[in-house]
Coordinates of C-alpha atoms and ligand atoms in Angstrom, one line a residue:
M20 CA 56.2 1.3 -14.2
T21 CA 52.8 0.7 -15.7
T22 CA 49.8 0.6 -13.5
I23 CA 47.6 -1.2 -13.9
E24 CA 43.9 0.5 -13.4
P25 CA 41.3 -0.8 -11.3
R26 CA 38.5 -2.3 -13.6
P27 CA 34.8 -1.4 -12.2
A28 CA 33.7 -4.6 -11.5
V29 CA 30.9 -5.5 -14.6
A30 CA 28.0 -7.7 -13.2
A31 CA 25.9 -9.9 -15.5
P32 CA 22.8 -8.9 -17.1
L33 CA 20.3 -9.8 -14.6
R34 CA 16.9 -11.3 -15.6
F35 CA 13.7 -12.0 -14.1
P36 CA 12.2 -15.1 -15.0
A37 CA 9.7 -15.5 -18.0
G38 CA 6.3 -13.9 -17.4
F39 CA 7.3 -11.7 -14.4
R40 CA 4.7 -9.5 -14.2
W41 CA 5.8 -5.7 -14.6
G42 CA 3.4 -3.1 -13.8
T43 CA 2.9 0.6 -11.5
A44 CA 0.9 1.3 -9.1
T45 CA -1.8 4.2 -8.2
A46 CA -4.0 5.0 -5.4
A47 CA -7.7 6.5 -6.1
Y48 CA -7.8 9.6 -3.7
Q49 CA -3.8 10.0 -4.3
I50 CA -4.6 10.3 -8.2
E51 CA -8.3 10.9 -9.2
G52 CA -9.3 14.1 -8.3
A53 CA -12.7 15.4 -9.2
A54 CA -14.0 14.5 -5.7
R55 CA -17.8 15.7 -6.1
A56 CA -18.3 14.1 -9.4
D57 CA -21.1 11.7 -10.4
G58 CA -22.4 11.1 -7.0
R59 CA -18.8 10.6 -5.0
T60 CA -19.5 11.7 -1.5
P61 CA -16.8 12.7 1.0
S62 CA -14.4 9.7 2.2
I63 CA -12.5 10.1 5.8
W64 CA -9.8 11.8 3.5
D65 CA -11.5 14.2 2.5
T66 CA -12.6 15.1 5.5
F67 CA -8.6 14.7 7.9
S68 CA -7.6 16.9 4.8
R69 CA -9.6 19.6 5.3
T70 CA -9.2 19.7 9.1
P71 CA -6.2 22.4 9.8
G72 CA -3.2 20.9 10.9
K73 CA -3.7 17.2 9.7
V74 CA -2.5 17.7 6.3
L75 CA 0.9 19.3 5.0
N76 CA 0.0 22.7 3.7
G77 CA -3.7 22.4 3.8
D78 CA -3.2 20.2 0.7
T79 CA -6.3 17.7 -0.6
G80 CA -6.9 15.6 -2.9
D81 CA -9.8 17.9 -4.7
T82 CA -7.8 17.7 -8.0
A83 CA -4.8 15.6 -7.0
A84 CA -3.6 14.3 -10.8
D85 CA -6.6 14.9 -12.0
H86 CA -6.9 11.2 -13.2
Y87 CA -10.9 11.6 -13.5
H88 CA -11.0 13.6 -16.7
R89 CA -7.2 12.3 -17.9
M90 CA -7.3 8.8 -17.6
R91 CA -7.0 8.5 -21.1
E92 CA -3.7 9.8 -21.1
D93 CA -2.9 8.2 -18.3
V94 CA -3.2 5.1 -19.8
A95 CA -1.4 6.3 -23.1
L96 CA 1.5 7.0 -20.5
L97 CA 1.6 2.9 -19.1
K98 CA 1.7 1.8 -22.8
E99 CA 4.5 4.3 -23.5
L100 CA 6.2 2.7 -20.3
G101 CA 5.3 -1.1 -21.6
V102 CA 3.9 -2.0 -18.4
G103 CA 1.8 -5.6 -19.2
D104 CA 0.2 -4.9 -15.8
Y105 CA -1.3 -1.7 -13.9
R106 CA -2.4 -1.5 -9.8
F107 CA -5.1 1.1 -9.2
S108 CA -7.7 1.2 -6.1
V109 CA -11.6 1.6 -6.5
A110 CA -13.0 4.6 -4.2
W111 CA -15.7 2.8 -2.1
P112 CA -17.6 6.5 -2.0
R113 CA -18.0 6.3 -5.1
V114 CA -19.5 3.0 -6.2
Q115 CA -21.2 3.8 -2.8
P116 CA -21.6 6.9 -1.7
T117 CA -22.8 6.1 1.7
G118 CA -21.3 3.3 2.7
R119 CA -24.4 1.5 2.5
G120 CA -27.5 1.0 0.0
P121 CA -27.6 0.9 -3.8
A122 CA -24.1 1.1 -5.9
N123 CA -24.3 4.4 -8.0
Q124 CA -23.5 3.4 -11.7
R125 CA -22.2 6.7 -12.4
G126 CA -18.8 5.6 -10.3
L127 CA -18.6 2.3 -11.5
D128 CA -18.9 3.8 -14.9
F129 CA -15.8 5.0 -14.6
Y130 CA -14.1 1.6 -13.7
R131 CA -15.9 0.7 -16.0
R132 CA -14.0 2.7 -18.4
L133 CA -10.8 2.7 -17.3
V134 CA -10.7 -1.5 -17.1
D135 CA -11.5 -1.1 -20.9
E136 CA -8.7 1.5 -21.5
L137 CA -6.6 -0.6 -19.7
L138 CA -7.6 -4.1 -21.6
D139 CA -7.2 -1.9 -25.3
A140 CA -3.8 -1.0 -24.5
G141 CA -2.4 -4.9 -23.3
I142 CA -2.6 -3.9 -19.9
R143 CA -4.2 -6.4 -17.1
P144 CA -5.9 -4.4 -14.3
V145 CA -4.5 -5.5 -10.9
V146 CA -8.0 -4.1 -8.9
T147 CA -7.6 -2.9 -4.8
L148 CA -10.6 -2.7 -3.1
Y149 CA -9.4 -0.3 -0.6
H150 CA -6.5 1.8 -0.6
W151 CA -8.1 4.2 2.7
D152 CA -10.7 5.5 1.6
L153 CA -13.4 4.9 3.8
P154 CA -17.0 6.8 3.1
Q155 CA -17.4 9.0 5.9
E156 CA -20.5 8.0 6.3
L157 CA -19.5 5.0 8.0
E158 CA -16.7 6.6 10.1
T159 CA -19.7 9.1 11.6
G160 CA -23.2 7.3 10.2
S161 CA -26.0 6.9 13.1
D162 CA -25.7 3.0 13.6
G163 CA -21.9 2.7 15.0
D164 CA -21.9 1.6 18.3
S165 CA -21.3 4.7 20.6
A166 CA -18.8 2.5 23.2
V167 CA -16.6 2.5 19.7
G168 CA -17.6 4.9 17.7
G169 CA -17.8 4.3 13.6
G170 CA -15.4 3.6 11.0
W171 CA -13.5 0.0 11.3
P172 CA -13.4 -0.2 15.4
H173 CA -16.8 -1.1 14.9
R174 CA -17.4 -4.8 13.0
D175 CA -20.5 -3.4 10.8
T176 CA -18.2 -2.0 8.5
A177 CA -16.9 -5.6 7.3
E178 CA -19.8 -6.4 6.2
R179 CA -20.7 -2.8 4.7
F180 CA -17.4 -3.8 2.9
A181 CA -18.0 -7.1 1.7
D182 CA -21.5 -5.2 0.1
Y183 CA -19.4 -3.0 -1.7
T184 CA -16.8 -5.9 -2.7
G185 CA -20.3 -7.0 -4.4
Y186 CA -21.2 -4.0 -6.8
V187 CA -17.4 -4.2 -7.9
A188 CA -16.6 -8.0 -8.7
A189 CA -20.4 -7.6 -10.3
A190 CA -19.3 -5.0 -12.6
L191 CA -15.6 -5.5 -13.2
G192 CA -15.7 -9.6 -12.8
D193 CA -15.3 -10.6 -16.5
R194 CA -12.6 -8.4 -17.2
V195 CA -10.2 -8.2 -14.5
A196 CA -8.0 -11.5 -13.3
T197 CA -6.2 -9.8 -10.1
W198 CA -8.1 -8.6 -7.6
T199 CA -6.2 -6.9 -3.9
T200 CA -9.1 -6.8 -1.0
L201 CA -6.9 -4.3 1.3
N202 CA -3.7 -1.9 1.3
E203 CA -1.7 -2.0 4.5
P204 CA -4.6 -2.6 7.2
W205 CA -1.7 -1.5 9.4
C206 CA -1.4 2.4 8.1
A207 CA -5.7 1.9 7.7
A208 CA -5.6 0.7 11.6
F209 CA -2.8 1.8 13.4
L210 CA -1.5 5.3 11.4
G211 CA -5.4 5.5 11.3
Y212 CA -6.7 5.2 14.9
A213 CA -4.0 5.1 17.0
A214 CA -1.2 7.4 16.0
G215 CA -3.9 9.8 14.4
V216 CA -1.8 10.6 11.5
H217 CA -3.8 9.7 8.3
A218 CA -7.3 9.4 8.4
P219 CA -9.7 9.4 10.7
G220 CA -7.2 10.8 13.4
R221 CA -8.4 8.9 16.3
T222 CA -5.5 8.2 18.8
E223 CA -7.7 5.5 20.9
P224 CA -4.9 2.5 20.6
A225 CA -7.8 0.2 21.9
A226 CA -9.7 0.7 18.9
A227 CA -7.0 1.0 16.8
L228 CA -7.2 -3.2 17.6
R229 CA -10.0 -3.6 17.3
A230 CA -9.8 -1.9 13.5
A231 CA -7.2 -4.2 12.6
H232 CA -9.3 -7.2 13.6
H233 CA -12.4 -5.5 11.5
L234 CA -9.9 -5.3 8.3
N235 CA -8.7 -8.3 8.7
L236 CA -12.4 -9.7 8.4
A237 CA -13.1 -7.2 5.9
H238 CA -10.8 -8.8 3.9
G239 CA -11.7 -12.2 5.0
R240 CA -15.6 -11.5 3.6
A241 CA -14.6 -9.7 0.9
T242 CA -13.1 -12.8 -0.1
Q243 CA -15.8 -14.9 0.2
A244 CA -17.6 -12.2 -1.8
L245 CA -15.5 -12.6 -4.8
R246 CA -15.3 -16.0 -5.1
A247 CA -18.8 -16.2 -4.7
V248 CA -19.0 -14.0 -8.0
L249 CA -15.4 -14.8 -9.5
P250 CA -14.3 -17.7 -12.3
A251 CA -12.5 -20.1 -10.7
S252 CA -9.2 -18.3 -12.3
A253 CA -9.6 -15.0 -10.3
E254 CA -6.9 -14.2 -8.6
I255 CA -7.5 -12.5 -5.0
S256 CA -5.1 -10.9 -2.4
L257 CA -4.2 -9.0 0.1
T258 CA -1.5 -6.2 0.2
L259 CA 0.2 -5.9 3.8
N260 CA 3.1 -3.5 4.8
L261 CA 4.9 -5.8 6.3
H262 CA 7.8 -4.6 8.6
A263 CA 11.5 -5.4 8.2
L264 CA 12.4 -5.2 11.2
R265 CA 16.5 -5.6 12.5
P266 CA 17.1 -5.3 16.6
A267 CA 19.6 -3.2 16.4
S268 CA 22.0 -5.5 18.2
R269 CA 22.1 -9.1 19.2
S270 CA 20.8 -8.3 23.2
E271 CA 18.0 -10.5 24.3
A272 CA 16.8 -7.2 25.0
D273 CA 16.8 -6.0 21.4
R274 CA 15.7 -8.7 20.1
E275 CA 12.4 -8.8 22.6
A276 CA 11.5 -5.3 21.3
V277 CA 11.7 -6.7 17.2
R278 CA 9.3 -9.7 18.7
R279 CA 6.9 -7.2 20.3
L280 CA 6.7 -5.0 16.8
D281 CA 6.4 -7.7 14.7
A282 CA 3.6 -9.2 17.1
V283 CA 1.2 -5.9 16.3
G284 CA 3.6 -5.1 13.0
N285 CA 3.4 -8.2 10.6
R286 CA 2.0 -11.3 12.8
I287 CA -1.3 -9.6 13.8
F288 CA -2.1 -10.2 10.1
L289 CA 0.3 -12.7 8.2
D290 CA -1.1 -15.1 11.7
P291 CA -4.9 -14.6 11.2
V292 CA -5.1 -14.7 7.1
F293 CA -2.4 -17.5 6.3
H294 CA -3.2 -19.7 9.9
G295 CA -6.1 -18.9 10.8
R296 CA -5.6 -18.3 14.7
L297 CA -4.3 -15.0 16.5
P298 CA -0.1 -14.1 18.2
A299 CA -1.0 -15.5 21.7
D300 CA 2.0 -13.0 22.5
L301 CA -0.2 -10.4 20.9
V302 CA -2.9 -11.0 22.9
R303 CA 0.0 -11.1 26.0
D304 CA 1.7 -7.7 24.9
T305 CA -2.1 -6.2 24.6
A306 CA -3.7 -7.1 27.8
A307 CA -3.5 -3.9 29.4
L308 CA -5.9 -2.6 26.7
T309 CA -8.3 -5.5 25.4
D310 CA -9.4 -8.6 26.0
W311 CA -9.9 -9.3 22.4
S312 CA -13.8 -10.0 22.7
F313 CA -14.5 -8.1 20.0
V314 CA -13.0 -11.4 17.6
L315 CA -16.5 -13.5 17.5
D316 CA -17.1 -17.3 17.2
G317 CA -16.5 -18.0 13.4
D318 CA -14.9 -14.8 12.6
L319 CA -11.2 -16.8 12.3
E320 CA -12.1 -19.0 10.0
T321 CA -13.4 -16.0 7.7
I322 CA -10.3 -14.2 7.6
A323 CA -8.3 -17.3 6.8
T324 CA -10.4 -18.1 3.7
A325 CA -7.6 -18.8 1.1
V326 CA -6.3 -16.6 -1.0
D327 CA -3.8 -16.6 -4.2
S328 CA -1.0 -14.4 -3.7
L329 CA 0.3 -12.0 -0.6
G330 CA 1.6 -8.6 -1.9
I331 CA 4.4 -6.8 0.2
N332 CA 4.8 -2.9 0.2
Y333 CA 8.4 -2.0 0.8
Y334 CA 10.3 1.3 1.1
A335 CA 12.4 0.8 3.9
P336 CA 13.4 -1.3 7.1
T337 CA 13.4 -0.1 11.1
V338 CA 16.0 -0.8 13.2
V339 CA 14.9 -1.1 16.6
A340 CA 16.3 -0.9 20.0
A341 CA 14.5 -1.8 24.0
G342 CA 13.3 0.7 25.1
T343 CA 14.8 2.5 27.9
R344 CA 12.1 5.7 28.4
T345 CA 10.9 6.2 31.6
A346 CA 8.6 8.7 30.2
P347 CA 5.5 7.7 27.9
P348 CA 6.7 8.7 24.3
P349 CA 5.9 12.6 23.1
S350 CA 3.0 11.6 20.6
P351 CA 0.5 8.8 20.6
S352 CA 1.8 5.5 18.5
P353 CA 1.0 3.5 16.1
W354 CA 2.4 0.5 18.4
P355 CA 0.3 -0.8 20.8
G356 CA 1.3 -3.1 23.2
A357 CA 5.0 -2.5 21.8
A358 CA 5.7 1.5 22.2
A359 CA 7.0 1.7 25.5
H360 CA 9.4 -1.3 25.0
A361 CA 10.8 -0.1 21.5
E362 CA 13.1 2.5 20.4
F363 CA 14.0 3.2 16.7
R364 CA 17.3 3.6 15.5
P365 CA 17.7 6.1 12.3
P366 CA 20.5 3.3 10.0
A367 CA 23.3 5.4 8.4
G368 CA 23.4 6.5 5.1
P369 CA 21.4 8.1 1.8
R370 CA 17.9 8.8 2.4
T371 CA 15.1 9.3 0.5
A372 CA 13.1 13.2 0.3
M373 CA 10.8 10.8 3.3
G374 CA 13.9 10.5 5.5
W375 CA 13.3 6.9 4.6
P376 CA 16.7 5.4 4.9
V377 CA 17.8 3.4 1.1
D378 CA 18.5 -0.1 2.0
A379 CA 17.5 -2.6 -0.7
D380 CA 18.5 -5.3 2.0
G381 CA 15.5 -5.4 4.0
L382 CA 12.6 -6.0 0.8
Y383 CA 15.5 -9.3 0.4
E384 CA 14.7 -10.2 3.9
L385 CA 11.1 -10.1 3.9
L386 CA 10.9 -11.9 0.6
T387 CA 12.7 -14.6 2.0
R388 CA 11.3 -14.7 5.4
L389 CA 8.0 -15.4 3.4
R390 CA 9.8 -18.5 1.9
G391 CA 10.4 -19.5 4.6
E392 CA 7.1 -19.4 6.7
L393 CA 4.9 -19.2 3.6
P394 CA 6.6 -21.3 1.0
H395 CA 3.6 -21.9 -0.6
V396 CA 2.3 -18.3 -1.4
P397 CA 3.2 -16.6 -4.3
L398 CA 4.2 -12.6 -4.0
L399 CA 3.7 -9.9 -5.8
V400 CA 5.8 -6.4 -4.5
T401 CA 3.4 -4.2 -5.4
E402 CA 4.2 -1.7 -4.2
N403 CA 8.6 0.4 -3.9
G404 CA 9.3 3.2 -4.9
A405 CA 11.3 6.8 -4.0
A406 CA 10.6 10.0 -3.0
Y407 CA 12.5 13.1 -4.3
H408 CA 12.9 16.1 -4.9
D409 CA 12.2 16.6 -8.5
Y410 CA 11.8 19.4 -10.6
A411 CA 11.7 19.9 -14.3
D412 CA 14.7 21.6 -15.7
P413 CA 14.9 24.3 -18.6
E414 CA 14.7 22.0 -21.2
G415 CA 11.9 20.1 -19.4
H416 CA 13.5 17.3 -19.0
V417 CA 13.4 15.6 -15.0
H418 CA 16.3 14.1 -14.1
D419 CA 15.8 11.8 -11.2
P420 CA 18.9 9.4 -11.2
E421 CA 18.9 9.2 -7.0
R422 CA 15.5 7.1 -7.9
I423 CA 16.9 4.9 -11.1
A424 CA 19.6 4.0 -8.3
Y425 CA 17.4 3.1 -5.4
L426 CA 14.9 1.1 -8.3
H427 CA 17.9 -0.5 -9.4
G428 CA 18.7 -1.5 -6.2
H429 CA 15.5 -2.8 -4.6
L430 CA 15.1 -5.1 -8.3
G431 CA 18.1 -6.5 -7.5
A432 CA 17.3 -7.6 -4.0
V433 CA 13.7 -8.7 -5.8
A434 CA 16.3 -10.6 -8.0
R435 CA 18.6 -12.5 -5.2
A436 CA 15.2 -13.5 -3.6
I437 CA 14.0 -14.9 -6.2
A438 CA 17.3 -16.6 -7.0
D439 CA 17.2 -18.1 -3.4
G440 CA 13.8 -19.2 -4.1
A441 CA 11.1 -16.8 -3.3
A442 CA 8.4 -17.1 -4.9
V443 CA 8.2 -13.4 -6.3
R444 CA 5.4 -13.5 -9.6
G445 CA 6.1 -9.4 -10.2
Y446 CA 6.9 -6.1 -9.1
F447 CA 5.0 -2.7 -9.0
L448 CA 6.5 1.1 -9.1
W449 CA 5.0 3.3 -6.9
S450 CA 4.1 5.0 -8.2
L451 CA 3.2 5.9 -11.9
L452 CA 2.3 9.6 -11.0
D453 CA 3.2 12.1 -8.6
N454 CA 0.2 12.4 -6.1
F455 CA -1.2 13.6 -3.3
E456 CA 1.4 12.0 -0.6
W457 CA -1.3 11.6 2.4
A458 CA -0.3 13.7 5.5
Y459 CA 2.5 14.9 3.4
G460 CA 0.2 16.6 0.5
Y461 CA 2.0 17.1 -2.3
S462 CA 5.2 17.8 -1.3
K463 CA 7.0 14.9 -1.8
R464 CA 7.3 13.6 -5.2
F465 CA 6.9 9.4 -5.8
G466 CA 5.9 9.1 -9.3
I467 CA 8.2 8.3 -13.0
V468 CA 5.9 10.7 -14.1
H469 CA 6.0 14.5 -13.4
V470 CA 3.0 16.0 -12.9
D471 CA 2.8 19.7 -12.6
F472 CA 0.0 20.3 -10.4
A473 CA -0.5 23.6 -11.6
S474 CA -1.1 23.2 -15.6
Q475 CA -1.4 19.2 -15.1
R476 CA 1.2 18.4 -17.4
R477 CA 2.6 15.2 -17.6
T478 CA 6.6 14.3 -18.0
L479 CA 7.9 11.8 -18.0
K480 CA 11.1 11.5 -15.6
D481 CA 14.7 9.7 -16.7
S482 CA 13.7 7.0 -14.4
A483 CA 10.3 6.3 -16.1
R484 CA 12.3 5.8 -19.2
W485 CA 15.0 3.7 -17.6
Y486 CA 11.9 1.8 -15.9
A487 CA 10.2 0.9 -19.9
G488 CA 13.8 -0.3 -20.6
V489 CA 13.8 -2.7 -17.6
V490 CA 10.1 -3.5 -18.6
A491 CA 11.2 -4.3 -22.5
R492 CA 14.7 -6.3 -21.4
N493 CA 12.9 -8.0 -18.9
G494 CA 15.6 -8.0 -16.3
L495 CA 18.2 -4.8 -15.4
A496 CA 21.3 -3.8 -17.6
Ligands
LIG20 C1 2.2 3.3 1.2 C2 1.3 3.5 0.8 C3 0.7 4.6 -0.9 C4 2.0 5.3 -0.8 C5 3.3 5.2 -0.3 C6 4.7 5.4 -0.6 O1 2.8 3.4 2.2 O2 0.4 2.0 -0.1 O3 -0.7 4.7 -0.8 O4 1.9 6.3 0.0 O5 3.6 4.6 1.3

């Protein structure tokens, strides 16, 4: 009797729309190093990483991937990958060391050289103005309102951000077409000022809500500053780490927990930026913490200054059940107004080295949600990727099949969302290089290029070669 071998399902090759933008992403503090070079002063991350116990192994960004001195080599890597776009961030404390006052020409010059190098290589620069490195002076400086302290809870920080944006726009505006004001304001506000696990490490939930509003305001004021000097063709954007929230069950209580997290995790940014309003349920949920009187007349109009696209960073979904806790949570929570009402349920299945579940459907869910809620807003996936325990083998190769599988699955989710009508225009892989992964220091490797931090030697991982193939054929094999 002959048996018929089951044949593996052969999926048709997946193609992306013509003109789809392929890129990689990085952030200044995570790769640049050169913490004291050319007039740069400390940011809140320099201070936080030097505070014992805040960052794993006491790691700091002092040297990081030394990109400041190896920029040409890194742009050559991008060229080798064949990407058409590169998303990087500008370090505010390089450009305006005290956070106020005149610009530091030497700081701006570094970014001019980087932009020139990219353009020479045929790569479009995508500039993020704020990826968490607030000049320390603005956190602790003398003009902070003593009731709320300095930093983002202090309204003035939004104005200072608009000034700084003006300097960067004047220096690079003729050569940079795509601008992102803020990266993940949720993390800046709630990990930084409520949970205290990111810089500046404060655990003040009411201040975190103020910080979120002032980050929104900074985005609006920066958008206005950019519009004032950039050509009409410039694309202005904002990047959010929207949370893909799923109720653990269909119960009313679990869905109510999701609603609360959605208010303080997602709609706290989406509603002001795209609709010029605060979510009414958020105001209700947080009434015990604040009356929101720091939202002044005109703020919401400023925040709703039109943008041209929205950036989405996605790593993993969040499964939520109604809270059953009777005692307060064991550590400060990044979810003011929601923490006591929700519990997180880690989904089953594979995980990355961060412990984050591998679940590409969450990305599809987010992109199709936005298709429904913001049908006219073009979307960019500005970060997506995974950390694994990579190492160079004796032949110097770095095999990272799990990362390739992760990326394959997530690009499939993007393709599905596009096929179902989501206006996704590009994808930026996080990250080009292994780097300083915030509170995890150098222990987590997200790069598609391996960095040996002792020698600063770069090695393309298998995933880098795989991604170059995706870019070249504008699709998955
Ligand atoms: C995002 C950050 C980015 C990187 C990835 C893993 O939240 O924007 O800097 O750390 O996570």
